[in-house]
Amino acid sequence: MTAPVPADVLSRLKAVLGEAGWSQDPERLAPKLLEWRDRWQGTTPFLALPKTTEDVAAVVGICFEAGVPITTQGGNTGLVGGQIPQGEILLSTERLRAVRDLDPFDDVIVAEAGVTLASVHEAAAQHRRRFPLGLASEGSATVGGVVSTNAGGTQVLRYGTTRQLVLGLEAVLPNGEVWNGLKRLRKDNTGYDLKQLLIGAEGTLGVVTAASLKLFPVMASRATAMAGLASADDAIRLLARAKEEAGGAVEAFELMSRIGVDFALRNIAGQRDPLEGVHPWYALIEITSGEPGSAEAAMERLLAGALEAGLVQDAAVAQTDAQARAFWSLRENQSPAQKPEGATWKHDVSVPVSEVANFLREASQAMVRFAPGCRICAFGHVGDGNIHYDVLRPDGGDDAVHSARRDEGSRIVHDIVARLGGSISAEHGLGAMKTAEALRYKSPVEVAALRAIRQALDPKRIMNPRVLF
Amino acid sequence: MTAPVPADVLSRLKAVLGEAGWSQDPERLAPKLLEWRDRWQGTTPFLALPKTTEDVAAVVGICFEAGVPITTQGGNTGLVGGQIPQGEILLSTERLRAVRDLDPFDDVIVAEAGVTLASVHEAAAQHRRRFPLGLASEGSATVGGVVSTNAGGTQVLRYGTTRQLVLGLEAVLPNGEVWNGLKRLRKDNTGYDLKQLLIGAEGTLGVVTAASLKLFPVMASRATAMAGLASADDAIRLLARAKEEAGGAVEAFELMSRIGVDFALRNIAGQRDPLEGVHPWYALIEITSGEPGSAEAAMERLLAGALEAGLVQDAAVAQTDAQARAFWSLRENQSPAQKPEGATWKHDVSVPVSEVANFLREASQAMVRFAPGCRICAFGHVGDGNIHYDVLRPDGGDDAVHSARRDEGSRIVHDIVARLGGSISAEHGLGAMKTAEALRYKSPVEVAALRAIRQALDPKRIMNPRVLF
């Protein structure tokens, strides 16, 4: 727990922020202090609600001078507890919500940190453009949050993570100075790319106040299909085939297992079995193209060839938007559908695509040995090698018993990931939850370099001090 | 000029490198001390020729301990003098030339720093893959060089600069420690992304010894066209239309002016006028697709619509590979064709795409005022807002007179670029040439942050000390 904040700091903060710019009202604070799945309960002496970048600079400047730590929060949708203060000043970006510009010639939107991802999508659509970052939480998740956590999602295969979608940033650095790096250039080779450090820094190197984000054209054709597969090996072979045949037009390639489909059918209303038979694995594939009819043609050819080659057991191409949405609903419910099944150990890992099937095999063998009867629900963005690997308690087992063994079980999974050259946090970040675990797998050389960078930019370690190394 | 290197440092370097691993032979050194356009002549007491990453670590470690500076050189194709030592130890990566791995499932090639870009292309092609970074200098340019300068080229519009193509790096940090960040993951959110700092750092934060690079499928269809345009404004409108209609399938959109075409026809053998009439501007457009026939269809539709809308005066789609090559040859000869025309001020700038036409207008008005009779040859990757803006002496003018006014003229151009939110070095970097100029336009806040990072990682400033801030 952080040391108490001196009273004079609080009065200076109140003075610069004005009446609407702060709160100490427990009711106002409560929703920002509880992580949305109830895993972290925080505490703060003061909620700063800056309206402008200058407000943010004033807050950070006062805190820097006094050595008072700050935790920054966007939409409070993070999954690793990085946004929940434990005694620090809480800086919310919720009032930084202007869309400053949208230029279809530059294919750019300039949005402040508190703008929700859903608002970015709406603004882009009004100009026949698209921001290809989709998250289940997009109604709440904010620009500042997705930048600071380098958010991923379902379109990374084609468009990359948030890092690839940022053209420029404006940020308040830990010393309270405003860095205006809000460029909208596709090329700029004039020294180290400072924005790359802030992207994914989880708020430890400053407060992102606005971002220039890349937009893309709306696609003229889109084909969505579900394929039933005999094995995860076949999924990887099908992915390779799809990427080769469709020349980079594969936008999503998501994997689910039969147990995950069963959970969804059992626990989520309105779900339908996507294919007639039962298959050990399912791939949800989406191909898009600017050329009318092209995505559909590519999908038909891909699936026909894969069926003939025995790579696919069965497949269905969505004939309507409703069918496509039903396929996606099954995928998006893979996590919610587990809830009624009891305690689970969740992992957000990535491995090289070529190792996905090996990972699934090795991890499952290890889990079955370690926790006999456990139910493994693996799904995710297999096109990026990103697996959400969830290990549920045995059917009818005891939640508390299972939960008590989580750390030990996760360690086994993470060790396998590390041995295969993977990452123990593919898209969720480290936050308060995974930093210690990450330190086990990072080389000391790298950790020393990262700490030196943090020390150089935030010598008093006031920004999100509980987060990262 | 750097201080002399102590004799004991030289003998320690010789001992760790072995006989084949170093040279002080003036003939062996000469080609590495002269920039290829004869603009920089360097000097060095010692050429280190490490064969392995461990060799590099030993060299850097010895130099770090002794505080002896190093300049690292790849293929010696840089355009801003960053690779030419002025008294420092010269570390050449030419013997680090193993392709360590190529995995078509991961779509990755792992190549050492001294592997040429052409060799990467060859290795990829053997597996029906493609590394979408093309440079005129690719026979000499190396992996370490393109990473360290974040090289661009003609396919940035679709695939991004080198930064977007790097999955992992191995590097020797300034303290001589080896950082193994040679991952091949598409997603990894476990702290600051150290490789992003090394990309484009021009060797100042360490020596890149190997890289994991993204590969892409070979495209099934490709259409190349040349369009004649009335104005640069029309070029930008055509670009926007092409991006919208082709849904991200536009791979190149290059601009040339009539004077540049005339220079090529006059000064380069075997060039042909691409269209029947004469047009103020020309756009070279390339569309690719994984779907057979799709690129050709998209190109035909785009040009038919643009002709009808009056956006294009005339256009020709290449019917054969030879025709496509002829279009590209005209584009690639825009710079060489200027040589016989006399002295020139060259600029490698970028502006937001929406400002390209404004930039050309404003800069040309300013140049005509400043240097009456000058001939402006602007061309480049307009799809990225990247213009090579060259100002030649008046026809029949005096080279020396023109050259003497270069700095003053460039300042005018750069001021316009800065006012329009652009960059004075879009793809060439800063090197020894542009650092002072860049300092004029960077904010002090940013420069202080970049210097703090450099100081943190290279406290003795031994890596490429003359380069960057």
PDB file of C-alpha atoms in Angstrom, chain B residues 248-438:
ATOM      1  CA  GLY B 248      -6.267  -2.284 -48.919  1.00  0.00           C
ATOM      2  CA  ALA B 249      -4.943  -4.132 -51.954  1.00  0.00           C
ATOM      3  CA  VAL B 250      -2.989  -1.137 -53.294  1.00  0.00           C
ATOM      4  CA  GLU B 251       0.619  -2.087 -52.819  1.00  0.00           C
ATOM      5  CA  ALA B 252       2.335   0.901 -54.416  1.00  0.00           C
ATOM      6  CA  PHE B 253       1.263   4.373 -55.395  1.00  0.00           C
ATOM      7  CA  GLU B 254       4.233   6.332 -56.722  1.00  0.00           C
ATOM      8  CA  LEU B 255       4.243   9.837 -58.129  1.00  0.00           C
ATOM      9  CA  MET B 256       6.474  11.357 -60.814  1.00  0.00           C
ATOM     10  CA  SER B 257       6.420  14.694 -62.567  1.00  0.00           C
ATOM     11  CA  ARG B 258       6.831  15.302 -66.268  1.00  0.00           C
ATOM     12  CA  ILE B 259      10.243  16.848 -65.782  1.00  0.00           C
ATOM     13  CA  GLY B 260      11.386  13.667 -64.055  1.00  0.00           C
ATOM     14  CA  VAL B 261      10.077  11.571 -66.944  1.00  0.00           C
ATOM     15  CA  ASP B 262      11.860  13.886 -69.367  1.00  0.00           C
ATOM     16  CA  PHE B 263      15.127  13.541 -67.449  1.00  0.00           C
ATOM     17  CA  ALA B 264      14.820   9.755 -67.605  1.00  0.00           C
ATOM     18  CA  LEU B 265      14.023   9.739 -71.329  1.00  0.00           C
ATOM     19  CA  ARG B 266      16.954  12.052 -72.004  1.00  0.00           C
ATOM     20  CA  ASN B 267      19.584  10.611 -69.679  1.00  0.00           C
ATOM     21  CA  ILE B 268      18.873   6.913 -69.182  1.00  0.00           C
ATOM     22  CA  ALA B 269      19.148   4.405 -72.012  1.00  0.00           C
ATOM     23  CA  GLY B 270      16.158   2.272 -72.920  1.00  0.00           C
ATOM     24  CA  GLN B 271      13.415   4.349 -71.283  1.00  0.00           C
ATOM     25  CA  ARG B 272      10.107   4.874 -73.050  1.00  0.00           C
ATOM     26  CA  ASP B 273       7.437   7.519 -72.656  1.00  0.00           C
ATOM     27  CA  PRO B 274       4.743   5.564 -70.787  1.00  0.00           C
ATOM     28  CA  LEU B 275       1.676   7.177 -72.359  1.00  0.00           C
ATOM     29  CA  GLU B 276       0.943   8.705 -75.740  1.00  0.00           C
ATOM     30  CA  GLY B 277       0.406  12.258 -74.602  1.00  0.00           C
ATOM     31  CA  VAL B 278       2.331  14.453 -72.215  1.00  0.00           C
ATOM     32  CA  HIS B 279       0.969  14.885 -68.692  1.00  0.00           C
ATOM     33  CA  PRO B 280       2.052  17.115 -65.805  1.00  0.00           C
ATOM     34  CA  TRP B 281       2.117  14.204 -63.363  1.00  0.00           C
ATOM     35  CA  TYR B 282       2.243  10.431 -63.479  1.00  0.00           C
ATOM     36  CA  ALA B 283       1.114   7.869 -60.916  1.00  0.00           C
ATOM     37  CA  LEU B 284       2.501   4.353 -60.953  1.00  0.00           C
ATOM     38  CA  ILE B 285      -0.065   2.118 -59.265  1.00  0.00           C
ATOM     39  CA  GLU B 286       0.299  -1.493 -58.262  1.00  0.00           C
ATOM     40  CA  ILE B 287      -2.555  -3.618 -56.946  1.00  0.00           C
ATOM     41  CA  THR B 288      -2.069  -7.204 -55.795  1.00  0.00           C
ATOM     42  CA  SER B 289      -4.380  -9.950 -54.628  1.00  0.00           C
ATOM     43  CA  GLY B 290      -4.306 -13.537 -53.505  1.00  0.00           C
ATOM     44  CA  GLU B 291      -7.286 -14.212 -55.762  1.00  0.00           C
ATOM     45  CA  PRO B 292      -6.379 -14.937 -59.403  1.00  0.00           C
ATOM     46  CA  GLY B 293      -7.625 -12.157 -61.682  1.00  0.00           C
ATOM     47  CA  SER B 294      -8.772  -9.989 -58.817  1.00  0.00           C
ATOM     48  CA  ALA B 295      -5.991  -7.395 -59.007  1.00  0.00           C
ATOM     49  CA  GLU B 296      -6.482  -6.925 -62.737  1.00  0.00           C
ATOM     50  CA  ALA B 297     -10.241  -6.529 -62.278  1.00  0.00           C
ATOM     51  CA  ALA B 298      -9.783  -3.995 -59.488  1.00  0.00           C
ATOM     52  CA  MET B 299      -7.299  -1.998 -61.561  1.00  0.00           C
ATOM     53  CA  GLU B 300      -9.532  -1.913 -64.631  1.00  0.00           C
ATOM     54  CA  ARG B 301     -12.494  -0.780 -62.579  1.00  0.00           C
ATOM     55  CA  LEU B 302     -10.458   1.853 -60.763  1.00  0.00           C
ATOM     56  CA  LEU B 303      -9.041   3.381 -63.935  1.00  0.00           C
ATOM     57  CA  ALA B 304     -12.314   3.257 -65.859  1.00  0.00           C
ATOM     58  CA  GLY B 305     -14.079   5.075 -63.028  1.00  0.00           C
ATOM     59  CA  ALA B 306     -11.264   7.599 -62.634  1.00  0.00           C
ATOM     60  CA  LEU B 307     -11.179   8.348 -66.364  1.00  0.00           C
ATOM     61  CA  GLU B 308     -14.913   8.854 -66.373  1.00  0.00           C
ATOM     62  CA  ALA B 309     -14.691  11.123 -63.331  1.00  0.00           C
ATOM     63  CA  GLY B 310     -11.987  13.162 -65.050  1.00  0.00           C
ATOM     64  CA  LEU B 311      -9.458  12.312 -62.350  1.00  0.00           C
ATOM     65  CA  VAL B 312      -7.108  10.712 -64.848  1.00  0.00           C
ATOM     66  CA  GLN B 313      -6.147  12.100 -68.266  1.00  0.00           C
ATOM     67  CA  ASP B 314      -4.938   8.804 -69.676  1.00  0.00           C
ATOM     68  CA  ALA B 315      -3.821   5.447 -68.320  1.00  0.00           C
ATOM     69  CA  ALA B 316      -2.173   2.209 -69.388  1.00  0.00           C
ATOM     70  CA  VAL B 317      -2.215  -1.128 -67.611  1.00  0.00           C
ATOM     71  CA  ALA B 318       0.916  -3.215 -68.161  1.00  0.00           C
ATOM     72  CA  GLN B 319      -0.004  -6.221 -70.300  1.00  0.00           C
ATOM     73  CA  THR B 320       3.287  -8.041 -69.792  1.00  0.00           C
ATOM     74  CA  ASP B 321       5.935  -8.318 -67.121  1.00  0.00           C
ATOM     75  CA  ALA B 322       8.255  -6.398 -69.419  1.00  0.00           C
ATOM     76  CA  GLN B 323       5.810  -3.494 -69.545  1.00  0.00           C
ATOM     77  CA  ALA B 324       5.447  -3.496 -65.784  1.00  0.00           C
ATOM     78  CA  ARG B 325       9.223  -3.480 -65.442  1.00  0.00           C
ATOM     79  CA  ALA B 326       9.428  -0.564 -67.893  1.00  0.00           C
ATOM     80  CA  PHE B 327       7.025   1.462 -65.719  1.00  0.00           C
ATOM     81  CA  TRP B 328       9.063   0.673 -62.632  1.00  0.00           C
ATOM     82  CA  SER B 329      12.316   1.437 -64.424  1.00  0.00           C
ATOM     83  CA  LEU B 330      11.070   4.932 -65.137  1.00  0.00           C
ATOM     84  CA  ARG B 331      10.258   5.362 -61.465  1.00  0.00           C
ATOM     85  CA  GLU B 332      13.535   3.893 -60.215  1.00  0.00           C
ATOM     86  CA  ASN B 333      15.518   6.113 -62.552  1.00  0.00           C
ATOM     87  CA  GLN B 334      14.043   9.333 -61.209  1.00  0.00           C
ATOM     88  CA  SER B 335      17.120   9.883 -59.060  1.00  0.00           C
ATOM     89  CA  PRO B 336      19.895   8.554 -61.357  1.00  0.00           C
ATOM     90  CA  ALA B 337      18.437  10.523 -64.303  1.00  0.00           C
ATOM     91  CA  GLN B 338      19.109  13.800 -62.513  1.00  0.00           C
ATOM     92  CA  LYS B 339      22.849  13.271 -62.299  1.00  0.00           C
ATOM     93  CA  PRO B 340      23.758  14.639 -65.770  1.00  0.00           C
ATOM     94  CA  GLU B 341      21.565  17.674 -65.128  1.00  0.00           C
ATOM     95  CA  GLY B 342      23.961  19.175 -62.576  1.00  0.00           C
ATOM     96  CA  ALA B 343      23.924  20.125 -58.919  1.00  0.00           C
ATOM     97  CA  THR B 344      20.821  19.387 -56.885  1.00  0.00           C
ATOM     98  CA  TRP B 345      19.463  19.844 -53.377  1.00  0.00           C
ATOM     99  CA  LYS B 346      17.895  16.595 -52.291  1.00  0.00           C
ATOM    100  CA  HIS B 347      15.229  16.200 -49.654  1.00  0.00           C
ATOM    101  CA  ASP B 348      13.613  13.068 -48.247  1.00  0.00           C
ATOM    102  CA  VAL B 349      10.529  14.435 -46.569  1.00  0.00           C
ATOM    103  CA  SER B 350       7.070  13.272 -45.591  1.00  0.00           C
ATOM    104  CA  VAL B 351       3.849  15.121 -44.906  1.00  0.00           C
ATOM    105  CA  PRO B 352       0.340  13.872 -44.144  1.00  0.00           C
ATOM    106  CA  VAL B 353      -1.082  12.460 -47.375  1.00  0.00           C
ATOM    107  CA  SER B 354      -3.762  15.156 -47.351  1.00  0.00           C
ATOM    108  CA  GLU B 355      -1.006  17.802 -47.462  1.00  0.00           C
ATOM    109  CA  VAL B 356       1.066  16.404 -50.319  1.00  0.00           C
ATOM    110  CA  ALA B 357      -0.382  18.725 -52.956  1.00  0.00           C
ATOM    111  CA  ASN B 358      -0.165  21.711 -50.598  1.00  0.00           C
ATOM    112  CA  PHE B 359       3.439  20.891 -49.866  1.00  0.00           C
ATOM    113  CA  LEU B 360       4.338  20.652 -53.530  1.00  0.00           C
ATOM    114  CA  ARG B 361       2.603  23.947 -54.253  1.00  0.00           C
ATOM    115  CA  GLU B 362       4.091  25.867 -51.356  1.00  0.00           C
ATOM    116  CA  ALA B 363       7.573  24.471 -51.715  1.00  0.00           C
ATOM    117  CA  SER B 364       7.658  25.140 -55.432  1.00  0.00           C
ATOM    118  CA  GLN B 365       6.497  28.723 -55.017  1.00  0.00           C
ATOM    119  CA  ALA B 366       9.176  29.249 -52.393  1.00  0.00           C
ATOM    120  CA  MET B 367      11.909  27.627 -54.477  1.00  0.00           C
ATOM    121  CA  VAL B 368      11.065  29.595 -57.594  1.00  0.00           C
ATOM    122  CA  ARG B 369      11.362  32.779 -55.544  1.00  0.00           C
ATOM    123  CA  PHE B 370      14.524  31.710 -53.800  1.00  0.00           C
ATOM    124  CA  ALA B 371      16.314  30.198 -56.804  1.00  0.00           C
ATOM    125  CA  PRO B 372      14.776  31.570 -60.011  1.00  0.00           C
ATOM    126  CA  GLY B 373      15.062  29.136 -62.884  1.00  0.00           C
ATOM    127  CA  CYS B 374      15.626  26.109 -60.638  1.00  0.00           C
ATOM    128  CA  ARG B 375      14.169  22.852 -61.883  1.00  0.00           C
ATOM    129  CA  ILE B 376      12.059  20.928 -59.361  1.00  0.00           C
ATOM    130  CA  CYS B 377      11.979  17.174 -59.667  1.00  0.00           C
ATOM    131  CA  ALA B 378       9.585  15.771 -57.089  1.00  0.00           C
ATOM    132  CA  PHE B 379       8.766  12.097 -56.960  1.00  0.00           C
ATOM    133  CA  GLY B 380       8.222   9.350 -54.480  1.00  0.00           C
ATOM    134  CA  HIS B 381       6.027   7.191 -52.358  1.00  0.00           C
ATOM    135  CA  VAL B 382       3.051   9.483 -52.342  1.00  0.00           C
ATOM    136  CA  GLY B 383       0.878   6.759 -50.870  1.00  0.00           C
ATOM    137  CA  ASP B 384       2.922   7.245 -47.685  1.00  0.00           C
ATOM    138  CA  GLY B 385       3.183  11.024 -48.035  1.00  0.00           C
ATOM    139  CA  ASN B 386       6.897  10.542 -48.710  1.00  0.00           C
ATOM    140  CA  ILE B 387       8.311  12.896 -51.345  1.00  0.00           C
ATOM    141  CA  HIS B 388      11.833  12.958 -52.652  1.00  0.00           C
ATOM    142  CA  TYR B 389      11.919  16.654 -53.383  1.00  0.00           C
ATOM    143  CA  ASP B 390      14.920  17.539 -55.498  1.00  0.00           C
ATOM    144  CA  VAL B 391      15.782  21.073 -56.577  1.00  0.00           C
ATOM    145  CA  LEU B 392      18.188  21.199 -59.536  1.00  0.00           C
ATOM    146  CA  ARG B 393      20.209  24.179 -60.648  1.00  0.00           C
ATOM    147  CA  PRO B 394      18.788  26.165 -63.588  1.00  0.00           C
ATOM    148  CA  ASP B 395      19.403  24.680 -67.001  1.00  0.00           C
ATOM    149  CA  GLY B 396      22.906  25.839 -67.952  1.00  0.00           C
ATOM    150  CA  GLY B 397      23.472  27.243 -64.458  1.00  0.00           C
ATOM    151  CA  ASP B 398      26.567  26.918 -62.323  1.00  0.00           C
ATOM    152  CA  ASP B 399      26.891  23.845 -60.102  1.00  0.00           C
ATOM    153  CA  ALA B 400      29.059  25.533 -57.492  1.00  0.00           C
ATOM    154  CA  VAL B 401      26.751  28.513 -57.174  1.00  0.00           C
ATOM    155  CA  HIS B 402      23.766  26.217 -56.706  1.00  0.00           C
ATOM    156  CA  SER B 403      25.505  23.912 -54.243  1.00  0.00           C
ATOM    157  CA  ALA B 404      26.644  26.832 -52.129  1.00  0.00           C
ATOM    158  CA  ARG B 405      23.027  27.763 -51.442  1.00  0.00           C
ATOM    159  CA  ARG B 406      21.935  24.238 -50.497  1.00  0.00           C
ATOM    160  CA  ASP B 407      21.622  24.649 -46.755  1.00  0.00           C
ATOM    161  CA  GLU B 408      19.671  27.846 -47.079  1.00  0.00           C
ATOM    162  CA  GLY B 409      17.350  26.346 -49.687  1.00  0.00           C
ATOM    163  CA  SER B 410      16.828  23.165 -47.702  1.00  0.00           C
ATOM    164  CA  ARG B 411      15.950  25.167 -44.648  1.00  0.00           C
ATOM    165  CA  ILE B 412      13.075  26.748 -46.570  1.00  0.00           C
ATOM    166  CA  VAL B 413      11.813  23.358 -47.704  1.00  0.00           C
ATOM    167  CA  HIS B 414      12.129  21.873 -44.223  1.00  0.00           C
ATOM    168  CA  ASP B 415      10.303  24.789 -42.630  1.00  0.00           C
ATOM    169  CA  ILE B 416       7.355  24.183 -44.942  1.00  0.00           C
ATOM    170  CA  VAL B 417       7.440  20.466 -44.134  1.00  0.00           C
ATOM    171  CA  ALA B 418       7.432  21.192 -40.401  1.00  0.00           C
ATOM    172  CA  ARG B 419       4.571  23.657 -40.702  1.00  0.00           C
ATOM    173  CA  LEU B 420       2.495  20.988 -42.464  1.00  0.00           C
ATOM    174  CA  GLY B 421       3.156  18.444 -39.703  1.00  0.00           C
ATOM    175  CA  GLY B 422       5.753  16.521 -41.678  1.00  0.00           C
ATOM    176  CA  SER B 423       9.155  14.937 -41.176  1.00  0.00           C
ATOM    177  CA  ILE B 424      12.476  16.108 -42.607  1.00  0.00           C
ATOM    178  CA  SER B 425      13.660  12.519 -42.876  1.00  0.00           C
ATOM    179  CA  ALA B 426      10.962  10.146 -43.966  1.00  0.00           C
ATOM    180  CA  GLU B 427      13.057   7.092 -44.684  1.00  0.00           C
ATOM    181  CA  HIS B 428      16.799   7.858 -44.807  1.00  0.00           C
ATOM    182  CA  GLY B 429      17.342   8.583 -41.107  1.00  0.00           C
ATOM    183  CA  LEU B 430      19.455  11.340 -39.584  1.00  0.00           C
ATOM    184  CA  GLY B 431      22.966   9.896 -39.533  1.00  0.00           C
ATOM    185  CA  ALA B 432      25.772  12.410 -39.433  1.00  0.00           C
ATOM    186  CA  MET B 433      24.019  14.697 -41.885  1.00  0.00           C
ATOM    187  CA  LYS B 434      20.628  15.649 -40.528  1.00  0.00           C
ATOM    188  CA  THR B 435      20.897  15.505 -36.747  1.00  0.00           C
ATOM    189  CA  ALA B 436      21.431  19.231 -36.245  1.00  0.00           C
ATOM    190  CA  GLU B 437      18.619  20.032 -38.646  1.00  0.00           C
ATOM    191  CA  ALA B 438      16.279  17.600 -36.901  1.00  0.00           C
TER     192      ALA B 438
END
